[in-house]
PDB file of N, CA and C in Angstrom:
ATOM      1  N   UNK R  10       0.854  -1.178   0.000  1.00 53.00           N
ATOM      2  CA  UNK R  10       0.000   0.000   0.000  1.00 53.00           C
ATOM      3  C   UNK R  10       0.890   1.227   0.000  1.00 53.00           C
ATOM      4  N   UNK R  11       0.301   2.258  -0.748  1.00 53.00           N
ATOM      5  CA  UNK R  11       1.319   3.610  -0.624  1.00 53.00           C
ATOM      6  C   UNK R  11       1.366   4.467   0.674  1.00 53.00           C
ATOM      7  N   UNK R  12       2.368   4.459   0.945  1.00 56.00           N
ATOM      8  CA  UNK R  12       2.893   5.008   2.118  1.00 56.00           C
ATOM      9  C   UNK R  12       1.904   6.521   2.814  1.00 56.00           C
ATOM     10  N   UNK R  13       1.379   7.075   1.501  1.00 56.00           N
ATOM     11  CA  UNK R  13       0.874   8.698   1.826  1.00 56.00           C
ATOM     12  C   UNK R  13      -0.354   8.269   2.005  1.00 56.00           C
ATOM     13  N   UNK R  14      -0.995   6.929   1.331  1.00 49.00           N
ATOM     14  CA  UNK R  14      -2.443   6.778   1.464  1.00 49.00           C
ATOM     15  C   UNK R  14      -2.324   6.657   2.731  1.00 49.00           C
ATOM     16  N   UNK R  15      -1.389   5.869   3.405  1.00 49.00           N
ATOM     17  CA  UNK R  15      -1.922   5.106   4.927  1.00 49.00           C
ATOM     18  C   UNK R  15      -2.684   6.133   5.908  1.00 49.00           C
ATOM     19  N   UNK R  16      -1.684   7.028   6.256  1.00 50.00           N
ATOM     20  CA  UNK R  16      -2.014   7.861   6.775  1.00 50.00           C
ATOM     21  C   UNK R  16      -3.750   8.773   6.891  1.00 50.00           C
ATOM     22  N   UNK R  17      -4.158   8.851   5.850  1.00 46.00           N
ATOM     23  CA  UNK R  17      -5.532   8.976   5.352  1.00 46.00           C
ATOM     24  C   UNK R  17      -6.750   8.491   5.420  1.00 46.00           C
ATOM     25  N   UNK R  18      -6.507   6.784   5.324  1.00 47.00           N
ATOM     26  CA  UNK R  18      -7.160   5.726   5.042  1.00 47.00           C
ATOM     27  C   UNK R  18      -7.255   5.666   7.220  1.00 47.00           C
ATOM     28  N   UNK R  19      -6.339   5.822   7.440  1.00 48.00           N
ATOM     29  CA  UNK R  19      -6.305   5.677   9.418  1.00 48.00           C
ATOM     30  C   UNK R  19      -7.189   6.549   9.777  1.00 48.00           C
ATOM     31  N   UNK R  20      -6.478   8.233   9.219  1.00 48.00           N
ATOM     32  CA  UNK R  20      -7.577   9.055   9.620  1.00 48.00           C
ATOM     33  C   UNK R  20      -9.006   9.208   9.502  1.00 48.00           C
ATOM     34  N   UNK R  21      -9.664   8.843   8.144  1.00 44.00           N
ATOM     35  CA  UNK R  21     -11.061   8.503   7.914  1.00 44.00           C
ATOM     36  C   UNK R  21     -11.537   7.568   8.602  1.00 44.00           C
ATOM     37  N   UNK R  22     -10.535   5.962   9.314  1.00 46.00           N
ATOM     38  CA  UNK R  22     -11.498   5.377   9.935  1.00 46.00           C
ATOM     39  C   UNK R  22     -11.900   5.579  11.295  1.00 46.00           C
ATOM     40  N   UNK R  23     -11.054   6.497  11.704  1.00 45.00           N
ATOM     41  CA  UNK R  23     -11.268   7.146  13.372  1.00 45.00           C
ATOM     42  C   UNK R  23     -12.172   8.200  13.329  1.00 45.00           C
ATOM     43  N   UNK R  24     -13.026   8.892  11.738  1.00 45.00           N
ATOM     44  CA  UNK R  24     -14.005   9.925  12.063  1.00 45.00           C
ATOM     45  C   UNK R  24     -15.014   9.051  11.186  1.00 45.00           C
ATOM     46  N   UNK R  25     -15.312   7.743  10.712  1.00 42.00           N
ATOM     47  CA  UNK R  25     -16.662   7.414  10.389  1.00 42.00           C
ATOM     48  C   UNK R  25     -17.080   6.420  11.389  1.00 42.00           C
ATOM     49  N   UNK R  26     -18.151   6.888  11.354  1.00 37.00           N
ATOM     50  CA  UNK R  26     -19.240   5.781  12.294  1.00 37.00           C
ATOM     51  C   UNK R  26     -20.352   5.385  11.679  1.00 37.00           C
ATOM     52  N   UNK R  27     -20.013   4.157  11.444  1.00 40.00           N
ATOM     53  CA  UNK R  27     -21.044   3.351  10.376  1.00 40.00           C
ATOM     54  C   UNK R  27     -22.010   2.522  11.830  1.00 40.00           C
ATOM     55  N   UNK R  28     -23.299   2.934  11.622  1.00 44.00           N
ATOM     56  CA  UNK R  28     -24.155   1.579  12.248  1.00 44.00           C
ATOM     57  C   UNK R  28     -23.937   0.620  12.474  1.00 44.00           C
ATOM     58  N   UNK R  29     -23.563  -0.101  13.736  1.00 52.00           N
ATOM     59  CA  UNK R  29     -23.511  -1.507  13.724  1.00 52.00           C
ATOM     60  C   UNK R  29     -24.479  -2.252  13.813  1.00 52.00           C
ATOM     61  N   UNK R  30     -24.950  -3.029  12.818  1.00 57.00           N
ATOM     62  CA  UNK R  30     -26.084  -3.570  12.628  1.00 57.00           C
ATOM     63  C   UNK R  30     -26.110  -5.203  13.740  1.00 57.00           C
ATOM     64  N   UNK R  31     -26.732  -5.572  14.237  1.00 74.00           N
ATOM     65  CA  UNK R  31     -26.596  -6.829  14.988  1.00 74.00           C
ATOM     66  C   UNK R  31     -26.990  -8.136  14.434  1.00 74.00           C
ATOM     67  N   UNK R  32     -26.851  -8.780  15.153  1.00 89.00           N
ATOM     68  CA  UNK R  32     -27.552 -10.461  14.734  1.00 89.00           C
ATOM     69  C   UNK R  32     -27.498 -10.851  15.956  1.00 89.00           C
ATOM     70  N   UNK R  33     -28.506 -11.864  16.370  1.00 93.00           N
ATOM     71  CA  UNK R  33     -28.578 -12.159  17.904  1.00 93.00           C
ATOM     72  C   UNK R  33     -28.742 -13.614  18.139  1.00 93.00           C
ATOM     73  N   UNK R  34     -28.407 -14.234  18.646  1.00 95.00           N
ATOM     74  CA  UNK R  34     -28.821 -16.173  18.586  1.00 95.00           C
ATOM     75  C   UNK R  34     -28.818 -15.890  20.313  1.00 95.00           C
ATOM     76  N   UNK R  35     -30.175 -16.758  20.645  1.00 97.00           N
ATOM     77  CA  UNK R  35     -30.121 -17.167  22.417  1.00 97.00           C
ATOM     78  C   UNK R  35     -31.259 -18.232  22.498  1.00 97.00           C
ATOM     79  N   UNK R  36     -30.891 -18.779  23.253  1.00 98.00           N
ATOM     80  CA  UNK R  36     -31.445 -19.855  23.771  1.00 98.00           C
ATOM     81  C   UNK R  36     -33.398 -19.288  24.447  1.00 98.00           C
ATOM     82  N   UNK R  37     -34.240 -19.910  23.789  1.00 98.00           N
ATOM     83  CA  UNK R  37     -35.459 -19.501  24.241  1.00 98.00           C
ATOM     84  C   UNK R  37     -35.660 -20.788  25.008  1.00 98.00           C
ATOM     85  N   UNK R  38     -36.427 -20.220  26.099  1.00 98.00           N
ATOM     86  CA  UNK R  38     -36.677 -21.893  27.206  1.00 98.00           C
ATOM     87  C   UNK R  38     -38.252 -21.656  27.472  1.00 98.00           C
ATOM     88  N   UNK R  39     -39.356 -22.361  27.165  1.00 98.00           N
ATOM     89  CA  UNK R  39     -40.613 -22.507  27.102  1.00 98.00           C
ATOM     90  C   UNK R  39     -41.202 -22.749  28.709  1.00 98.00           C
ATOM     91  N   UNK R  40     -41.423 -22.355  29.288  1.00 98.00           N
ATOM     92  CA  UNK R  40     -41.639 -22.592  30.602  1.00 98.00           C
ATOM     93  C   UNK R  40     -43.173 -21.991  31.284  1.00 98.00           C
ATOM     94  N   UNK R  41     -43.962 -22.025  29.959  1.00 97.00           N
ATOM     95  CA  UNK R  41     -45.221 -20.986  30.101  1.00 97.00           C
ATOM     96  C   UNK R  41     -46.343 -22.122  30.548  1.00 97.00           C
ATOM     97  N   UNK R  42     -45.816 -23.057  30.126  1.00 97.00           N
ATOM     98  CA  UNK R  42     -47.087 -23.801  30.332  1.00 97.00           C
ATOM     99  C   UNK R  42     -48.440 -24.251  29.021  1.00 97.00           C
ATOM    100  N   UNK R  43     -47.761 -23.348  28.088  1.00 98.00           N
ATOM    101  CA  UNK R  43     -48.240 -23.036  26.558  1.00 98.00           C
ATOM    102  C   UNK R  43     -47.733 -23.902  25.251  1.00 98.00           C
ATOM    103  N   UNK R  44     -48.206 -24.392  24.226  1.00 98.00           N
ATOM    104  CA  UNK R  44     -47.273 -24.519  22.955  1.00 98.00           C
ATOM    105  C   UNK R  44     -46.832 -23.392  22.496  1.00 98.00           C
ATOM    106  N   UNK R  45     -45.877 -22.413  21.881  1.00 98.00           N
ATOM    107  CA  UNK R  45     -45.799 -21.652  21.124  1.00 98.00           C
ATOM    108  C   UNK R  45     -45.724 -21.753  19.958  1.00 98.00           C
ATOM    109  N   UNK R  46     -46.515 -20.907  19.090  1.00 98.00           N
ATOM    110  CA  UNK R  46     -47.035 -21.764  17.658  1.00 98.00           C
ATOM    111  C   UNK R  46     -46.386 -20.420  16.806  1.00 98.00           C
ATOM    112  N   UNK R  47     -45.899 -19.453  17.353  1.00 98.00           N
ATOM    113  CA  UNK R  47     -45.430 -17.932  16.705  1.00 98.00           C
ATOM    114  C   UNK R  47     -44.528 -16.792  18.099  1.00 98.00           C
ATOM    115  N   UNK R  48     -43.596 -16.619  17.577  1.00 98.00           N
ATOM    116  CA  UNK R  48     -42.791 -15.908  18.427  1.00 98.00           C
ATOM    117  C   UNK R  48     -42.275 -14.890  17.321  1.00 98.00           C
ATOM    118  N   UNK R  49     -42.901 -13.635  17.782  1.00 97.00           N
ATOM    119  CA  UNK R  49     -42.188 -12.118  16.724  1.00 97.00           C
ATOM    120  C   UNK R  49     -41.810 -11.492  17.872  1.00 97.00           C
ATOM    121  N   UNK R  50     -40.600 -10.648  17.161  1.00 96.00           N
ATOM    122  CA  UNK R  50     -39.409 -10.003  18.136  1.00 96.00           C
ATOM    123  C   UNK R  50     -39.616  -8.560  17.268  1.00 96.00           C
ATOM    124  N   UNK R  51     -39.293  -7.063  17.628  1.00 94.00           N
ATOM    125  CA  UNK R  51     -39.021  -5.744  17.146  1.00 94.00           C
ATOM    126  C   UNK R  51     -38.419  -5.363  18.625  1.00 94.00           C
ATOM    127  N   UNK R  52     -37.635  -4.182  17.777  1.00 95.00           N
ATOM    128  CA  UNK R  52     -36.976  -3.331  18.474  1.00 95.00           C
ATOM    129  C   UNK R  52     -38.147  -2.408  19.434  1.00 95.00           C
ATOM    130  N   UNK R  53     -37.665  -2.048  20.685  1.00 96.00           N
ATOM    131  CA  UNK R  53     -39.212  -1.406  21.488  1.00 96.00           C
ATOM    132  C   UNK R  53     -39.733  -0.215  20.544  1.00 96.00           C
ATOM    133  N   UNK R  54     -38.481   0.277  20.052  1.00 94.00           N
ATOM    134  CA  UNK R  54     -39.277   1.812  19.400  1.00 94.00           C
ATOM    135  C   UNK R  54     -39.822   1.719  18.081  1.00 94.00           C
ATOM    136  N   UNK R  55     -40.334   0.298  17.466  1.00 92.00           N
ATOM    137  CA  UNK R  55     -40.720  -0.201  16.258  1.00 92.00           C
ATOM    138  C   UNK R  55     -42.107  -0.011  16.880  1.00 92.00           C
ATOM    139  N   UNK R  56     -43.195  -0.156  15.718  1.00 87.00           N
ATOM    140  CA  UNK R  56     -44.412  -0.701  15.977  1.00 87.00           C
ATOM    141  C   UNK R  56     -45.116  -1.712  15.323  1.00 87.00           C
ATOM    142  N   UNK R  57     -44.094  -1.985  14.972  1.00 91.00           N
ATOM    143  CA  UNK R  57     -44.315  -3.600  13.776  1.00 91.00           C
ATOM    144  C   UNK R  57     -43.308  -4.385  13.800  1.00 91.00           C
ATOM    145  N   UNK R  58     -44.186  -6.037  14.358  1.00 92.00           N
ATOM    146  CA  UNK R  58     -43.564  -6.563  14.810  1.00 92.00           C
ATOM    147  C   UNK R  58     -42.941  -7.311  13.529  1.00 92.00           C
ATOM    148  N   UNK R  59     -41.756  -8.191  13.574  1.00 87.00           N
ATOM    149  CA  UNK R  59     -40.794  -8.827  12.552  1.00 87.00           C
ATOM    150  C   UNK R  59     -41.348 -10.365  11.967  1.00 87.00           C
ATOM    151  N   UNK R  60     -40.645 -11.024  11.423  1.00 92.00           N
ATOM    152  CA  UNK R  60     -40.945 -11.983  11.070  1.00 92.00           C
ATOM    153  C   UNK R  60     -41.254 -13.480  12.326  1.00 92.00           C
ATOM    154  N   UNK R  61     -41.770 -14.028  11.645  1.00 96.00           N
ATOM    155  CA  UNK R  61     -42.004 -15.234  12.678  1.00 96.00           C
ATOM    156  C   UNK R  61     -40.800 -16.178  13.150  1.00 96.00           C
ATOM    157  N   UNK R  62     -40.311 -15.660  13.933  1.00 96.00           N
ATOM    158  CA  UNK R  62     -38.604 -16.918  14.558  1.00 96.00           C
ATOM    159  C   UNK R  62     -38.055 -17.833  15.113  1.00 96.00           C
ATOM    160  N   UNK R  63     -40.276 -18.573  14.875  1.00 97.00           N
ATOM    161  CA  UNK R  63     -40.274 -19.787  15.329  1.00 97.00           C
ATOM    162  C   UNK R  63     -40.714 -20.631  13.827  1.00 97.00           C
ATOM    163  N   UNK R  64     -40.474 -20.237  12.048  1.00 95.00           N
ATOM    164  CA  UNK R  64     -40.659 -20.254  11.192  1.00 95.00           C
ATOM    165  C   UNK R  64     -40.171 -21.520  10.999  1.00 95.00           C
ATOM    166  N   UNK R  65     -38.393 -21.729  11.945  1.00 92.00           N
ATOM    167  CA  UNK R  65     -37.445 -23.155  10.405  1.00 92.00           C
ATOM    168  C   UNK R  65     -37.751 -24.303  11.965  1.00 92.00           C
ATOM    169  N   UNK R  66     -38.171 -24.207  13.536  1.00 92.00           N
ATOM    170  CA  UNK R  66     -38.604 -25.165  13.932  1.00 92.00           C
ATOM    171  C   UNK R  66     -40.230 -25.602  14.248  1.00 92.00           C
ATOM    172  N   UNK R  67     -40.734 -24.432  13.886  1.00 95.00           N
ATOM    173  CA  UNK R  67     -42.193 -25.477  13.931  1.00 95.00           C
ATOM    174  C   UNK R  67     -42.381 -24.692  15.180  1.00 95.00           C
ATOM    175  N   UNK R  68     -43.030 -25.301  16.001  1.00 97.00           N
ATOM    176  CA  UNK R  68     -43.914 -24.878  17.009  1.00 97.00           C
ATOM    177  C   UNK R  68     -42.997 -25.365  18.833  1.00 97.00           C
ATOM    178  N   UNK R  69     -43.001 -24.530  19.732  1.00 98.00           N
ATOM    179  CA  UNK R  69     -41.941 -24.954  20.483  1.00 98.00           C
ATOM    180  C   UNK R  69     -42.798 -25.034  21.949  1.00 98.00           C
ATOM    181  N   UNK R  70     -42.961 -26.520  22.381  1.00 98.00           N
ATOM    182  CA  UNK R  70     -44.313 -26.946  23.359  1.00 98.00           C
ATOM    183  C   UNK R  70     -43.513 -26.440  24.871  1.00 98.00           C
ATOM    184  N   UNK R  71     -44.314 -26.498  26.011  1.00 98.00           N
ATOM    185  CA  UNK R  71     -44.067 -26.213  26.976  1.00 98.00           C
ATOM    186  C   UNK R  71     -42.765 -27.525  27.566  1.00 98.00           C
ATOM    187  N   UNK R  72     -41.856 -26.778  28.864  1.00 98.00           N
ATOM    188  CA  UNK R  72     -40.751 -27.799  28.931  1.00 98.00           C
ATOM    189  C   UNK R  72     -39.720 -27.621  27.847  1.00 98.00           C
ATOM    190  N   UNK R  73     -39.837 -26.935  26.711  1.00 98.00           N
ATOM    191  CA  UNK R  73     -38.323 -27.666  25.823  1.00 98.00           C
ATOM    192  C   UNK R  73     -37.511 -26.421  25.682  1.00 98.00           C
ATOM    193  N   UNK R  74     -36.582 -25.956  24.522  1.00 98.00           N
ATOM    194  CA  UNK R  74     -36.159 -24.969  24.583  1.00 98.00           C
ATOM    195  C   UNK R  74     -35.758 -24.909  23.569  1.00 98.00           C
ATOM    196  N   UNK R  75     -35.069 -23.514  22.342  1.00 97.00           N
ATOM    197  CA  UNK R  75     -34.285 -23.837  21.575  1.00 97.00           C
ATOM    198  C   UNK R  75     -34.090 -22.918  21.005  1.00 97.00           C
ATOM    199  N   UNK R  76     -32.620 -22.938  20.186  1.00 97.00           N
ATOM    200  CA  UNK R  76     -31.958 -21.719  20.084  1.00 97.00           C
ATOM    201  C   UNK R  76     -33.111 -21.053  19.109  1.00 97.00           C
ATOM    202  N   UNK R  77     -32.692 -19.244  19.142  1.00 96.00           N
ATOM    203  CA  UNK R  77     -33.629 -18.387  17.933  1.00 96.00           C
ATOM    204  C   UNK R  77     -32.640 -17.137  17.787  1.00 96.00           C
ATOM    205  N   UNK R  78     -32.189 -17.155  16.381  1.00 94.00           N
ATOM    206  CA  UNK R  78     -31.916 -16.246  15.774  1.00 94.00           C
ATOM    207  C   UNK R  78     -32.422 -14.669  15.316  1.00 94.00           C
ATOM    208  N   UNK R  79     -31.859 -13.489  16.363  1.00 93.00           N
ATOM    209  CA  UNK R  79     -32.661 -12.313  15.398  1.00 93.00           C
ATOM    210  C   UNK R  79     -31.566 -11.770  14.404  1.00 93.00           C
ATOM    211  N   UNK R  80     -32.077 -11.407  13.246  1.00 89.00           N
ATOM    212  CA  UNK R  80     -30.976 -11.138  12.389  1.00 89.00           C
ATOM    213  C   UNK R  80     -31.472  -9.717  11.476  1.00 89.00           C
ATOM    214  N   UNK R  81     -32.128  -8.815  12.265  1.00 85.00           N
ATOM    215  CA  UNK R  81     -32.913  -8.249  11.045  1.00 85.00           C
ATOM    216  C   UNK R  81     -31.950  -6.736  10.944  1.00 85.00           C
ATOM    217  N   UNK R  82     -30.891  -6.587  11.155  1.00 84.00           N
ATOM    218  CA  UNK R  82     -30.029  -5.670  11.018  1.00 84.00           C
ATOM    219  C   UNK R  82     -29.832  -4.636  12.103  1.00 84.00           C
ATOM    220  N   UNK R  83     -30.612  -4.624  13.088  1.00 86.00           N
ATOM    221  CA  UNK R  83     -31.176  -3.163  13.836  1.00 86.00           C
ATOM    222  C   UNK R  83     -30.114  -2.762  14.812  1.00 86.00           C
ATOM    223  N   UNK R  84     -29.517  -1.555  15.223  1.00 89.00           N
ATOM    224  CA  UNK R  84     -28.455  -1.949  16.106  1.00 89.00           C
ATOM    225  C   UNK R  84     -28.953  -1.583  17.853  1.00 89.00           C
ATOM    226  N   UNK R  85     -30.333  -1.870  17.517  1.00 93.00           N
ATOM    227  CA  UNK R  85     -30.551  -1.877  19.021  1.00 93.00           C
ATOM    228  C   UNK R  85     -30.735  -2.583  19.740  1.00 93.00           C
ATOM    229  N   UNK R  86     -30.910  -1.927  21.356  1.00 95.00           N
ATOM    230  CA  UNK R  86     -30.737  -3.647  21.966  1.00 95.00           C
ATOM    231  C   UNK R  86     -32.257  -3.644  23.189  1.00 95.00           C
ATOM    232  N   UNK R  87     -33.402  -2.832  23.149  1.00 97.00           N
ATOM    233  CA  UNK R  87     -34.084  -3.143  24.121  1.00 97.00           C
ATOM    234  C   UNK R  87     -35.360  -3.442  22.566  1.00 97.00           C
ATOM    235  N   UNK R  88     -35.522  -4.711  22.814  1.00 97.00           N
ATOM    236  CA  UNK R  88     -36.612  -5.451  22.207  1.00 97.00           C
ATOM    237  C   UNK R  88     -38.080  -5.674  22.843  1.00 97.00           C
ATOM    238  N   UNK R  89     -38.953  -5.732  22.112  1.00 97.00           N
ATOM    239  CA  UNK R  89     -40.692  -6.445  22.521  1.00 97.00           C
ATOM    240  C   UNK R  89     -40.781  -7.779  21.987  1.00 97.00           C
ATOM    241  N   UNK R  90     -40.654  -8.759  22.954  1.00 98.00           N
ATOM    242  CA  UNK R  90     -41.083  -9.963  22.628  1.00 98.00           C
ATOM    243  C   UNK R  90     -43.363 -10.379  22.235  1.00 98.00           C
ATOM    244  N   UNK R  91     -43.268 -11.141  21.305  1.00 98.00           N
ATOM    245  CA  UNK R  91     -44.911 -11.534  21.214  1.00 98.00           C
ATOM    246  C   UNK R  91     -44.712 -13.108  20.847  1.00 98.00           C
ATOM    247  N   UNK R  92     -45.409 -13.649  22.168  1.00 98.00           N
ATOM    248  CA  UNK R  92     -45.623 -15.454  21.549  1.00 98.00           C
ATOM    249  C   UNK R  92     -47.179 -15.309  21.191  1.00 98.00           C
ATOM    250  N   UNK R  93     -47.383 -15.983  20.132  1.00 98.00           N
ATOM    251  CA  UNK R  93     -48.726 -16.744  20.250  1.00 98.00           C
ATOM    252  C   UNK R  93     -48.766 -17.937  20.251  1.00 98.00           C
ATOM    253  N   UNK R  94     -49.811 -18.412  20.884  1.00 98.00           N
ATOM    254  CA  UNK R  94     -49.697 -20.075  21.217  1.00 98.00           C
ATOM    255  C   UNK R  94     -50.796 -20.815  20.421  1.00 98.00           C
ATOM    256  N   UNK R  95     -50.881 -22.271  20.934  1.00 97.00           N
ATOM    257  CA  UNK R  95     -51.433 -23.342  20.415  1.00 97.00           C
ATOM    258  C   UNK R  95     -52.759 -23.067  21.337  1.00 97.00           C
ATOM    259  N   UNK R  96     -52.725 -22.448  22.326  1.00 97.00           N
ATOM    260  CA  UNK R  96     -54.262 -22.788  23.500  1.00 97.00           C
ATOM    261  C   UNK R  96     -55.214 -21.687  23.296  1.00 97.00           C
ATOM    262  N   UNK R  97     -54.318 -20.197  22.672  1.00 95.00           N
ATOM    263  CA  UNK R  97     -54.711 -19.247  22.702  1.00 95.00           C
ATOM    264  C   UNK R  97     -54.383 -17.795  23.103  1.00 95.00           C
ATOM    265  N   UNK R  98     -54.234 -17.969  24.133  1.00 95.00           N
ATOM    266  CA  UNK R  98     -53.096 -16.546  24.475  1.00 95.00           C
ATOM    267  C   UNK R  98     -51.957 -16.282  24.109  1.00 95.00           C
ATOM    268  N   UNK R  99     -52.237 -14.685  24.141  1.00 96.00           N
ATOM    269  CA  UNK R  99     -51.149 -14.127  23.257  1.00 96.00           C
ATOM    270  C   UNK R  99     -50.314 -13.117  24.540  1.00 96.00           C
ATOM    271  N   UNK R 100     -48.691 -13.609  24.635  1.00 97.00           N
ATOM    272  CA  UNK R 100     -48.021 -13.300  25.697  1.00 97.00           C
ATOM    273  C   UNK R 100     -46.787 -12.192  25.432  1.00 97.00           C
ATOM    274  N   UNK R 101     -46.823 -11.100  25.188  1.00 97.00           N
ATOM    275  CA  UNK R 101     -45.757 -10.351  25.649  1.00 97.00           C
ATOM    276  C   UNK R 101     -45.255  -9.529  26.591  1.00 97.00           C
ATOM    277  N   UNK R 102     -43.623  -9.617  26.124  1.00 97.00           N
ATOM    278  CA  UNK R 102     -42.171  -9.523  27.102  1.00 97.00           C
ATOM    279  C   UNK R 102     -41.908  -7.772  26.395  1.00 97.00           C
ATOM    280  N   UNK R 103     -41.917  -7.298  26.921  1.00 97.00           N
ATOM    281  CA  UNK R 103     -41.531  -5.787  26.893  1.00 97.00           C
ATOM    282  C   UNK R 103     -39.837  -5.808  27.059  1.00 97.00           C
ATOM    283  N   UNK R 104     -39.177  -4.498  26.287  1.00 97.00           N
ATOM    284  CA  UNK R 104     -37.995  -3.790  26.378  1.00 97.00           C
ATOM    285  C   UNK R 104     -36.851  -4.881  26.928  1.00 97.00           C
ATOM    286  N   UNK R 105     -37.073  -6.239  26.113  1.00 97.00           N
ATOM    287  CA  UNK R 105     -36.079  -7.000  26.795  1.00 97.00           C
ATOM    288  C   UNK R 105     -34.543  -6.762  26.271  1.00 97.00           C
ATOM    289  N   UNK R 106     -33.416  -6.480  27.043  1.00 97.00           N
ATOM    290  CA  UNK R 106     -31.977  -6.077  26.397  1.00 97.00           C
ATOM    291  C   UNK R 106     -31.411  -7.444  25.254  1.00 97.00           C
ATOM    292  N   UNK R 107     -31.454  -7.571  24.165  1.00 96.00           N
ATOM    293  CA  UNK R 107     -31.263  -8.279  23.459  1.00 96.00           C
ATOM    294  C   UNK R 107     -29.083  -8.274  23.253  1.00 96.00           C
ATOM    295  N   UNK R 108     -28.914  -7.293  23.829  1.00 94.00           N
ATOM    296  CA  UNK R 108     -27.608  -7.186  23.480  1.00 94.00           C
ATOM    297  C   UNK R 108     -26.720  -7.829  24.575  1.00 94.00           C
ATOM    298  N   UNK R 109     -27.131  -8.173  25.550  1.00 92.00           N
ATOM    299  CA  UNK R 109     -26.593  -9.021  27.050  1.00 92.00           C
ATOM    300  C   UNK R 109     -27.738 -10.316  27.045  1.00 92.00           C
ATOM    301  N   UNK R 110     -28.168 -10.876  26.361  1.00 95.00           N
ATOM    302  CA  UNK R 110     -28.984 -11.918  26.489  1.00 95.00           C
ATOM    303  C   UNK R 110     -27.908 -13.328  26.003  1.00 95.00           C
ATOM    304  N   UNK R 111     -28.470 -14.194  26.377  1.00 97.00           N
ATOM    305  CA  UNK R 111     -27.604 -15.193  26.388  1.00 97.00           C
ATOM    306  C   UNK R 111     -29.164 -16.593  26.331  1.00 97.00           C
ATOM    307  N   UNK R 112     -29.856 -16.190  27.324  1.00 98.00           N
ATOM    308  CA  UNK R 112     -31.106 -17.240  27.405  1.00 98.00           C
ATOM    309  C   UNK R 112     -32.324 -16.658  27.882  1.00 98.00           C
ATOM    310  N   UNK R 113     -33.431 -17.166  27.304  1.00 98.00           N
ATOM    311  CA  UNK R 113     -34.527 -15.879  27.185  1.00 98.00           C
ATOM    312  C   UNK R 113     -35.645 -16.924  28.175  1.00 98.00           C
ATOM    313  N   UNK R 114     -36.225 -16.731  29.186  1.00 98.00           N
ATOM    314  CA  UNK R 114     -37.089 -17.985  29.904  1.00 98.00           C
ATOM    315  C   UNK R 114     -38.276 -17.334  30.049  1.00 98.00           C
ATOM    316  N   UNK R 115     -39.571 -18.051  29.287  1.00 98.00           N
ATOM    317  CA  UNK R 115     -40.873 -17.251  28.871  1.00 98.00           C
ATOM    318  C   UNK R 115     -41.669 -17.881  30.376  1.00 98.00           C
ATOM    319  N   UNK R 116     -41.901 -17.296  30.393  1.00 96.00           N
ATOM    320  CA  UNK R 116     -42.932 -17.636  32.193  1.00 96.00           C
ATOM    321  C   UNK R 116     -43.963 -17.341  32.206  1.00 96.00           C
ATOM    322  N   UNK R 117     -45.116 -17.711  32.093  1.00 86.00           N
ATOM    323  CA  UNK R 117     -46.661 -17.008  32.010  1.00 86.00           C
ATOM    324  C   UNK R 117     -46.868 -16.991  33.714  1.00 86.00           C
ATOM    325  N   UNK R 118     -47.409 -15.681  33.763  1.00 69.00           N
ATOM    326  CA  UNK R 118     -48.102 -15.422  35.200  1.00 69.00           C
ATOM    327  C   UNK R 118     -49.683 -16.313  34.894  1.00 69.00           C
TER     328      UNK R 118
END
C-alpha cells in the first residue's frame, strides 16, 4: 500500500461511524405452560412486529427450549417480545436487552 495513502485511510477510519447492525442467537426456554405456535421479536421503538422466529422449527411446546436467531439488522438492543400459542393466548415480554442476552425464559403469570 502507498505510504501517503496510509495515513488517510487511518484518519477517515477514526471519524466514520457506520451503524452496527446486529444479529442475535439465544437460547429460548418454554416454561409458560403453553405450545408456542409464533414468536415475533421488534426493536421497542418499532411498531411492527418482525418476522415469525419460530418459522425453520415449527412450534416450540411447553418444557423444551431452543436456540432463535434475530438477524434483522437493527443496532438496538431493548426489544418487545410476542408469543402466540397453540391454546390461545397471546403473551408479551416488553424492552427485553437483546444485546446481554444469552437465554430468554418465557414464564406465564
Amino acid at each position: 500500500m502507498n505510504k501517503i495513502l496510509l495515513p488517510f485511510l487511518a484518519a477517515s477510519a477514526l471519524f466514520a461511524s457506520p451503524v452496527l447492525a446486529q444479529n442475535v442467537e439465544f437460547k429460548l426456554v418454554n416454561e409458560s405452560g403453553f405450545t408456542l405456535t409464533y414468536f415475533y421479536a421488534s426493536a421497542s421503538d418499532d411498531g411492527n412486529w418482525g418476522d415469525d422466529l419460530l418459522a425453520e422449527i415449527g412450534v416450540l411446546e411447553s418444557g423444551y427450549e431452543s436456540t432463535v436467531f434475530i438477524g434483522d439488522g437493527s443496532d438496538q438492543c431493548l426489544y418487545d417480545f410476542r408469543f402466540e400459542t397453540a391454546e390461545g393466548p397471546e403473551l408479551e415480554e416488553f424492552e427485553i436487552d437483546i444485546c446481554e442476552l444469552s437465554t430468554f425464559t418465557l414464564v406465564a403469570d
